[in-house]
PDB file of C-alpha atoms in Angstrom:
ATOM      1  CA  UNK A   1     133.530  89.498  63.945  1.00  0.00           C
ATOM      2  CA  UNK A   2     132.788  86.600  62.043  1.00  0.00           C
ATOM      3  CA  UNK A   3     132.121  85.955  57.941  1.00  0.00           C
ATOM      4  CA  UNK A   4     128.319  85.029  59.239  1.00  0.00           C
ATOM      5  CA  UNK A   5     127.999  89.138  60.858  1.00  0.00           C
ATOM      6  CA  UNK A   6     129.521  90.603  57.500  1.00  0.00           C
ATOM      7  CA  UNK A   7     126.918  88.779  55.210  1.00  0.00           C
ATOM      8  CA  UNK A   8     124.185  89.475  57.377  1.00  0.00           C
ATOM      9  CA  UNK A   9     124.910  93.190  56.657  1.00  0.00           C
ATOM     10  CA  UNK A  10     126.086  92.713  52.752  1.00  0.00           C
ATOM     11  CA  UNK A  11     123.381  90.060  52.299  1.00  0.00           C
ATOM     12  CA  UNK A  12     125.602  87.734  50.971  1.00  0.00           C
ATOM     13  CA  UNK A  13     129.149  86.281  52.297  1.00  0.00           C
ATOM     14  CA  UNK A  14     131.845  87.868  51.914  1.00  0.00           C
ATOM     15  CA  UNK A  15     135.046  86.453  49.979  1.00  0.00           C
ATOM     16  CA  UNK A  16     138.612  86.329  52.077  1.00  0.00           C
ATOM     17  CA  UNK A  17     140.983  87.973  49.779  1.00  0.00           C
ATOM     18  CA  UNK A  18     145.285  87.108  49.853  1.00  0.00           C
ATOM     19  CA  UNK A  19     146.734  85.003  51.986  1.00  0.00           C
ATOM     20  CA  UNK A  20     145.966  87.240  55.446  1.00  0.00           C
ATOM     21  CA  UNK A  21     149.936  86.688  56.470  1.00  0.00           C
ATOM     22  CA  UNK A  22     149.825  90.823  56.723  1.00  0.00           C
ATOM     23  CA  UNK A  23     146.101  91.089  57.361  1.00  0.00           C
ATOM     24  CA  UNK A  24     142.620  89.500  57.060  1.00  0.00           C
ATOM     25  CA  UNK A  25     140.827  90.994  54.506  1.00  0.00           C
ATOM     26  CA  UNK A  26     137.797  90.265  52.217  1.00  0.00           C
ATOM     27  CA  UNK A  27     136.406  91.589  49.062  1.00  0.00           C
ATOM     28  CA  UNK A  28     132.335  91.961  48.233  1.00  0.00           C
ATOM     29  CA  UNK A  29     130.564  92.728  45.545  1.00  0.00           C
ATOM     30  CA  UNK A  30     127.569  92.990  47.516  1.00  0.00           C
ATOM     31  CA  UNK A  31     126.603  96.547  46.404  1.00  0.00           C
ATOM     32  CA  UNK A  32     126.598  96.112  43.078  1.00  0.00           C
ATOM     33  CA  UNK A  33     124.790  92.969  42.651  1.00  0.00           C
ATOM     34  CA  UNK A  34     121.794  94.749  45.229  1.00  0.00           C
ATOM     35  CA  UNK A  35     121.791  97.839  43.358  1.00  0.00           C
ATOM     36  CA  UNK A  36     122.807 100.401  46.207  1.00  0.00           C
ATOM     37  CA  UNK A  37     125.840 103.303  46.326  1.00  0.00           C
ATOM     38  CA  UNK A  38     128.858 101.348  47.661  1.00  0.00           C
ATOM     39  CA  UNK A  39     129.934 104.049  49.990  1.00  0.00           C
ATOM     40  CA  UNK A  40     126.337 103.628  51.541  1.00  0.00           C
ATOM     41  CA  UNK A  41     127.047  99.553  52.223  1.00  0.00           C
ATOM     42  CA  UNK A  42     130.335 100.382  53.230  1.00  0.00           C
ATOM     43  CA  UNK A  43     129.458 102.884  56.050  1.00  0.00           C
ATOM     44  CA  UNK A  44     126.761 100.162  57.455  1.00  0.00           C
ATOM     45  CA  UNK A  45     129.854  97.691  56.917  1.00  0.00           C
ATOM     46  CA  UNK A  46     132.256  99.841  59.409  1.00  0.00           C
ATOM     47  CA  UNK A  47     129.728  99.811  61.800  1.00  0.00           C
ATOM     48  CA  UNK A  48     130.037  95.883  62.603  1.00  0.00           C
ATOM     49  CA  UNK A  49     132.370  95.045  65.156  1.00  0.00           C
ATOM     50  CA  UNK A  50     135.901  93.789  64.669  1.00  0.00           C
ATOM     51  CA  UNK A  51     135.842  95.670  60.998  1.00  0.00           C
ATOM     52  CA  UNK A  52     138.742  97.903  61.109  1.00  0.00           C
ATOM     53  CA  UNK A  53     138.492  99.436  57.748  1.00  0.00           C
ATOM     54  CA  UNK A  54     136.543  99.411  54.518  1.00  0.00           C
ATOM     55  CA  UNK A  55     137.505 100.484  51.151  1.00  0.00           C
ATOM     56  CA  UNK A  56     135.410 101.351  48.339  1.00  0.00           C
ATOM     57  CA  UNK A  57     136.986  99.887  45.219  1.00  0.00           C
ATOM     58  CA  UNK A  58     136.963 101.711  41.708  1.00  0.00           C
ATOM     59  CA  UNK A  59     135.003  98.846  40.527  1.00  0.00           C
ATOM     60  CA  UNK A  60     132.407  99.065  43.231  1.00  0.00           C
ATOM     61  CA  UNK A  61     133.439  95.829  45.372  1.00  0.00           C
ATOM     62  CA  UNK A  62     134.250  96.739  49.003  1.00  0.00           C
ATOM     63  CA  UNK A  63     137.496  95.529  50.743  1.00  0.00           C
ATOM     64  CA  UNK A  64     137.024  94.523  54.288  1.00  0.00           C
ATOM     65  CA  UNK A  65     139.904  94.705  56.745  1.00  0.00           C
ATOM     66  CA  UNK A  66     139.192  92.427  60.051  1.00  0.00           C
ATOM     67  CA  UNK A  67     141.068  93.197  62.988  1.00  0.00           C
ATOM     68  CA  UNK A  68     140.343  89.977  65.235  1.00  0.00           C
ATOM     69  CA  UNK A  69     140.778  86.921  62.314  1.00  0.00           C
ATOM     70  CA  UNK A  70     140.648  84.345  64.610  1.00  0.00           C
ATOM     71  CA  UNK A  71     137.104  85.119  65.961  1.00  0.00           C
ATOM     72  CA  UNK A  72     136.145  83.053  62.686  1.00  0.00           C
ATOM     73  CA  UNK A  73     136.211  79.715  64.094  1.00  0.00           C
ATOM     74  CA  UNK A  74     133.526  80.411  66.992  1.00  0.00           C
ATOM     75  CA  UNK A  75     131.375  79.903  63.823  1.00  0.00           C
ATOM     76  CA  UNK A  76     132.533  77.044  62.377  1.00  0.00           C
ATOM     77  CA  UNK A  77     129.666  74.292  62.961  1.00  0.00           C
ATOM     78  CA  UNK A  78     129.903  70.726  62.233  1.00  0.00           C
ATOM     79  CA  UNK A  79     129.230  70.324  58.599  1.00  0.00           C
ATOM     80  CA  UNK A  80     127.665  67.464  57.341  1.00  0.00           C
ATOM     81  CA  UNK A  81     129.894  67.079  53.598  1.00  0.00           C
ATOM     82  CA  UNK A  82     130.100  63.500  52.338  1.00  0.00           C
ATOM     83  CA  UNK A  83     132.493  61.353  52.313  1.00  0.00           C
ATOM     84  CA  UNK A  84     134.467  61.730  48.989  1.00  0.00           C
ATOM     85  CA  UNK A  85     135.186  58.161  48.893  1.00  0.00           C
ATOM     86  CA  UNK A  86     138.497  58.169  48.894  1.00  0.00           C
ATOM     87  CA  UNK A  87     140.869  55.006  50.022  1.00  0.00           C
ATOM     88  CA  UNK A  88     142.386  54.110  53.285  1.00  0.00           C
ATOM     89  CA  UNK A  89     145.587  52.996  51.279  1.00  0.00           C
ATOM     90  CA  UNK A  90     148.233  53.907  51.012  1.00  0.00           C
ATOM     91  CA  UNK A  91     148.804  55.826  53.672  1.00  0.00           C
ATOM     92  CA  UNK A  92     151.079  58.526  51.940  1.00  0.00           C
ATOM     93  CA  UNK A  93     150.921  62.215  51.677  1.00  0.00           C
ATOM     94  CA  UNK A  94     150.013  61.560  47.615  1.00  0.00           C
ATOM     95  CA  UNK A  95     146.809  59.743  48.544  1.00  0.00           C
ATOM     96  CA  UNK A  96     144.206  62.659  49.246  1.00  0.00           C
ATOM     97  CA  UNK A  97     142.132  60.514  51.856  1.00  0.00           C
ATOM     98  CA  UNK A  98     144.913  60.261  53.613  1.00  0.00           C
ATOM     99  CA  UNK A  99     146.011  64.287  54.336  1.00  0.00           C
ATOM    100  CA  UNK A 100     142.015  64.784  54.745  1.00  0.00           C
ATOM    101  CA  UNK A 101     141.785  62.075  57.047  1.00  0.00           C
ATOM    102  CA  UNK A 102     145.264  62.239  59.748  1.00  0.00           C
ATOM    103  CA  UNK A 103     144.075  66.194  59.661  1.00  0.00           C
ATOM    104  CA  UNK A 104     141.249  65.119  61.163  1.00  0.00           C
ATOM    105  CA  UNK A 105     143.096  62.868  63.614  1.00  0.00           C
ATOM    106  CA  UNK A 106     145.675  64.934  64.327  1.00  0.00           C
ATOM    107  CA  UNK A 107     142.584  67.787  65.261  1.00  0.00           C
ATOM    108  CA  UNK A 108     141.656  65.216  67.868  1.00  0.00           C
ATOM    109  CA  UNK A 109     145.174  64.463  69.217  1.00  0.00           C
ATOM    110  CA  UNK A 110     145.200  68.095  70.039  1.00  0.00           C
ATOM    111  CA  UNK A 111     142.215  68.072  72.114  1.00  0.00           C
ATOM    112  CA  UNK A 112     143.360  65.497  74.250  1.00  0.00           C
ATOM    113  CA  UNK A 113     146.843  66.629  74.741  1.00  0.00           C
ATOM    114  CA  UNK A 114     145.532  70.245  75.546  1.00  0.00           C
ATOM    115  CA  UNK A 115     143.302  68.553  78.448  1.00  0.00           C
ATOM    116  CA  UNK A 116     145.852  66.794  79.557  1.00  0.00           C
ATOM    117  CA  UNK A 117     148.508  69.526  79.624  1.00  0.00           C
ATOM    118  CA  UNK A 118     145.588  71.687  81.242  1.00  0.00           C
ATOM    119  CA  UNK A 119     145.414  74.142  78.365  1.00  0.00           C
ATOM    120  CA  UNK A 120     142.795  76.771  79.066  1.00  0.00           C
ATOM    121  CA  UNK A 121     139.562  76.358  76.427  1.00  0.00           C
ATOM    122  CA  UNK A 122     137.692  79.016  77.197  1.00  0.00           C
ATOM    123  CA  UNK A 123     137.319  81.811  74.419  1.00  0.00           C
ATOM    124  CA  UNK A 124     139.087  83.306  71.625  1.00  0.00           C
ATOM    125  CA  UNK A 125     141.945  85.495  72.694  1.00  0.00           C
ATOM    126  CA  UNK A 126     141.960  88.574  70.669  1.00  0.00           C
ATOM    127  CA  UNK A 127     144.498  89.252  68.401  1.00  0.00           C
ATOM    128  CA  UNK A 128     145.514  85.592  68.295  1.00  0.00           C
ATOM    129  CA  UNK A 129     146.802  83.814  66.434  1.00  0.00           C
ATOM    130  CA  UNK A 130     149.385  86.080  64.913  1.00  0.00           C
ATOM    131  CA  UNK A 131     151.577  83.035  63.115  1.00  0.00           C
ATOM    132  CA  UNK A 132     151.374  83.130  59.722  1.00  0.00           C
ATOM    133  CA  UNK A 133     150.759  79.064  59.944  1.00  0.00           C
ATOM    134  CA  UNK A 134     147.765  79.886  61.628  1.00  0.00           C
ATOM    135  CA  UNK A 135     146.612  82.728  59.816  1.00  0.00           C
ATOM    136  CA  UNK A 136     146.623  80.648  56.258  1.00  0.00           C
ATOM    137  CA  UNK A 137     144.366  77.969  58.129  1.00  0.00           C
ATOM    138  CA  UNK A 138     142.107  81.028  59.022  1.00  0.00           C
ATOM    139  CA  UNK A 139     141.921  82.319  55.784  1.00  0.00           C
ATOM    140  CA  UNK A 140     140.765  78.209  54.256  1.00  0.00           C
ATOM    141  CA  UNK A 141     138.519  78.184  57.179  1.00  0.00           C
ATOM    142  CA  UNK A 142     137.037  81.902  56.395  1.00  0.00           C
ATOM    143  CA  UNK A 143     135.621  80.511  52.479  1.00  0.00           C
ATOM    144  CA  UNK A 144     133.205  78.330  54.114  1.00  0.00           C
ATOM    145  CA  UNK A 145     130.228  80.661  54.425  1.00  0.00           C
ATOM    146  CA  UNK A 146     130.872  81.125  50.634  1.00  0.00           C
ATOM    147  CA  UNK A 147     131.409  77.422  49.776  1.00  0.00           C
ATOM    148  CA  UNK A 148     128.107  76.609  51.959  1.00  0.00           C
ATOM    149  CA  UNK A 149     125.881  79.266  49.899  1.00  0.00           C
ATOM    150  CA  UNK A 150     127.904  77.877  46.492  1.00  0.00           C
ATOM    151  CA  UNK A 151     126.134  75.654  44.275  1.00  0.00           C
ATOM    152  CA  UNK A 152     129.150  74.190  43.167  1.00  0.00           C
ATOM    153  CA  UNK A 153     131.674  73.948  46.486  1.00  0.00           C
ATOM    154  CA  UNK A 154     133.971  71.683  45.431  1.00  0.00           C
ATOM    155  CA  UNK A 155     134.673  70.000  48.601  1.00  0.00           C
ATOM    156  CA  UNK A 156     137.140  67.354  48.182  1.00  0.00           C
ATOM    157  CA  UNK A 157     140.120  70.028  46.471  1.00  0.00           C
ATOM    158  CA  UNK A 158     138.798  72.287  49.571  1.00  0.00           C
ATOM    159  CA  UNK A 159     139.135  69.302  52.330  1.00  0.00           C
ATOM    160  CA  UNK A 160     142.673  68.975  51.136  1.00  0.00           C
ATOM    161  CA  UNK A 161     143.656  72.357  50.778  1.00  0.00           C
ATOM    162  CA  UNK A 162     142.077  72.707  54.632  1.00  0.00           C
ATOM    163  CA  UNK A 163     144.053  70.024  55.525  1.00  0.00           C
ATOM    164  CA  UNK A 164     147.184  70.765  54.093  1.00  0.00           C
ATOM    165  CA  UNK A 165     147.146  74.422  56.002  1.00  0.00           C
ATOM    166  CA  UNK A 166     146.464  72.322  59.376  1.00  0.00           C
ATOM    167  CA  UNK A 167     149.869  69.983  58.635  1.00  0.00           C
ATOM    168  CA  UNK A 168     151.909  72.857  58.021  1.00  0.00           C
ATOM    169  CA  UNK A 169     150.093  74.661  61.139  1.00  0.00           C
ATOM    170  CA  UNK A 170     150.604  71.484  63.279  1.00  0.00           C
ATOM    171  CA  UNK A 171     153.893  70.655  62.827  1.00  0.00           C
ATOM    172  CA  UNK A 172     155.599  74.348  62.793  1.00  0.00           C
ATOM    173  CA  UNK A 173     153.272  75.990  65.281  1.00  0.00           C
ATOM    174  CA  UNK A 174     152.648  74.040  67.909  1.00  0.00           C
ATOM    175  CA  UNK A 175     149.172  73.898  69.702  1.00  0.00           C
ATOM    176  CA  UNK A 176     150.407  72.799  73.128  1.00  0.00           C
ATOM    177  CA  UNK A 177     153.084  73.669  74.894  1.00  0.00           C
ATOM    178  CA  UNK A 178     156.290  72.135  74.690  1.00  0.00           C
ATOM    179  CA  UNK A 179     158.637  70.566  77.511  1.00  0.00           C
ATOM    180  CA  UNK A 180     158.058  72.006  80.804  1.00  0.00           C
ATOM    181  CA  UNK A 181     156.447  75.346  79.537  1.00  0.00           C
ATOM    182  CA  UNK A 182     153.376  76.952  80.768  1.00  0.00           C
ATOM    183  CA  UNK A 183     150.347  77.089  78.900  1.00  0.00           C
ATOM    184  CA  UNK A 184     149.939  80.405  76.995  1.00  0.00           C
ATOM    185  CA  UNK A 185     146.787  82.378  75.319  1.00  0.00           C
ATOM    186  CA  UNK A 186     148.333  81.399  72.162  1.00  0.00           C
ATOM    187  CA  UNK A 187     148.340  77.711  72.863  1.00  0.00           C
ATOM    188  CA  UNK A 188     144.391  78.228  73.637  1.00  0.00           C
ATOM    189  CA  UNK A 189     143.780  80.073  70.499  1.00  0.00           C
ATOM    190  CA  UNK A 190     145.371  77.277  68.464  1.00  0.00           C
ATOM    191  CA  UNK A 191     143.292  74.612  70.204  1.00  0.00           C
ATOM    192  CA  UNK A 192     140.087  76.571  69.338  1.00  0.00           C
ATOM    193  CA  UNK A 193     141.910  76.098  65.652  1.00  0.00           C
ATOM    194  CA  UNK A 194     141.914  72.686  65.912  1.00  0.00           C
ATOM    195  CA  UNK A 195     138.669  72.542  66.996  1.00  0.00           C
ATOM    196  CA  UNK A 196     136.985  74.161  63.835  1.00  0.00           C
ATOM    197  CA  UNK A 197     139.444  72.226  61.359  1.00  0.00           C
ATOM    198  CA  UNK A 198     137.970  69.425  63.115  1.00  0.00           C
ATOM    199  CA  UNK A 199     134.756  69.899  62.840  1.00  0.00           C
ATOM    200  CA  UNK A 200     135.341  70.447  59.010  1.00  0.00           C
ATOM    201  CA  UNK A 201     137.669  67.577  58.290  1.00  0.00           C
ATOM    202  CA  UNK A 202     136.451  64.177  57.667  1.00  0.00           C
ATOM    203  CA  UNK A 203     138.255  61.234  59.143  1.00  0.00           C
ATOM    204  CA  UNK A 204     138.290  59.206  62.339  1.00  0.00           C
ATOM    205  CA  UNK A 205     139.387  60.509  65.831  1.00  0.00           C
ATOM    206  CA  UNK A 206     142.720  58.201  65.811  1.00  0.00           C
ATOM    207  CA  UNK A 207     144.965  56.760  62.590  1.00  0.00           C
TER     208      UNK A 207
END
């Protein structure tokens, strides 16, 4: 289930909600802004694959429980946002360009070490990842439907937010394996990660 399936059926994207360390959820006030019963949208909501609950709030909005998170970045397309402009220099973690741009590079790195280390890259396995590194770069990555339909996104705090998640994800969960270990699903799921933070991030393949 992606954000893309959910707005087809609310007619509008669907906001992630929390920080998705316990669970992947998103909030919609779809209903009320169309004008029909809640309950109604939310029984066409449960229908959608991959939604394994839906609340009706008091105030109308529905809260949308995803079971498979990670299914997210299958729909992540290269996005054409400009280049904010920022400096090369320094080349310090208080010089935004910077994060935004050795996120993108480090994105790349992975691809070529997972090749290398023969890391399987085909599909999403479900109910990966589970780390809550991986989850909060799921939960950036699941606001761009709403960012892309905004009029207003407010890219460059987002590119660094996005990128920030990725460092932490990076460096404390790694996407290949380590030493002499074997490749693992989870090691494929966080290459697909990388993937859709890449295609996101702006920067050059190597720093």
């Amino acid at each position: 289930m992606t954000p893309g399936e959910l707005a087809e059926v609310l007619g509008e994207p669907p906001a992630p909600e929390g920080t998705w360390e316990r669970e992947a959820a998103y909030v919609s006030a779809a209903a009320l802004r169309r004008r029909v019963p809640p309950a109604a949208l939310a029984a066409r909501v449960r229908e959608v694959g991959g939604v394994s609950r839906v609340d009706v709030r008091e105030d109308g909005f529905l809260r949308i429980v995803v079971s498979v998170p990670g299914e997210l970045v299958e729909a992540v397309e290269p996005l054409d946002i400009p280049d904010p402009g920022w400096p090369d220099f320094p080349r310090t973690w208080d010089n935004p360009g910077f994060v935004v741009r050795y996120g993108h590079a480090r994105t790349c790195a992975v691809r070529r070490w997972a090749r290398e280390l023969g890391v399987p890259s085909g599909g999403y396995p479900a109910g990966l990842p589970a780390d809550p590194y991986d989850r909060r770069v799921l939960r950036v990555l699941a606001e761009l439907p709403g960012r892309l339909a905004s009029r207003d996104p407010r890219w460059e705090a987002y590119l660094v937010r996005l990128a920030l998640a990725y460092h932490d994800a990076h460096e404390r969960a790694p996407a290949v394996p380590v030493g002499d270990a074997p490749a693992e699903p989870v090691h494929t799921a966080r290459v697909r990660l990388a993937e859709a933070v890449g295609r996101v991030l702006v920067g050059p393949d190597r720093l």
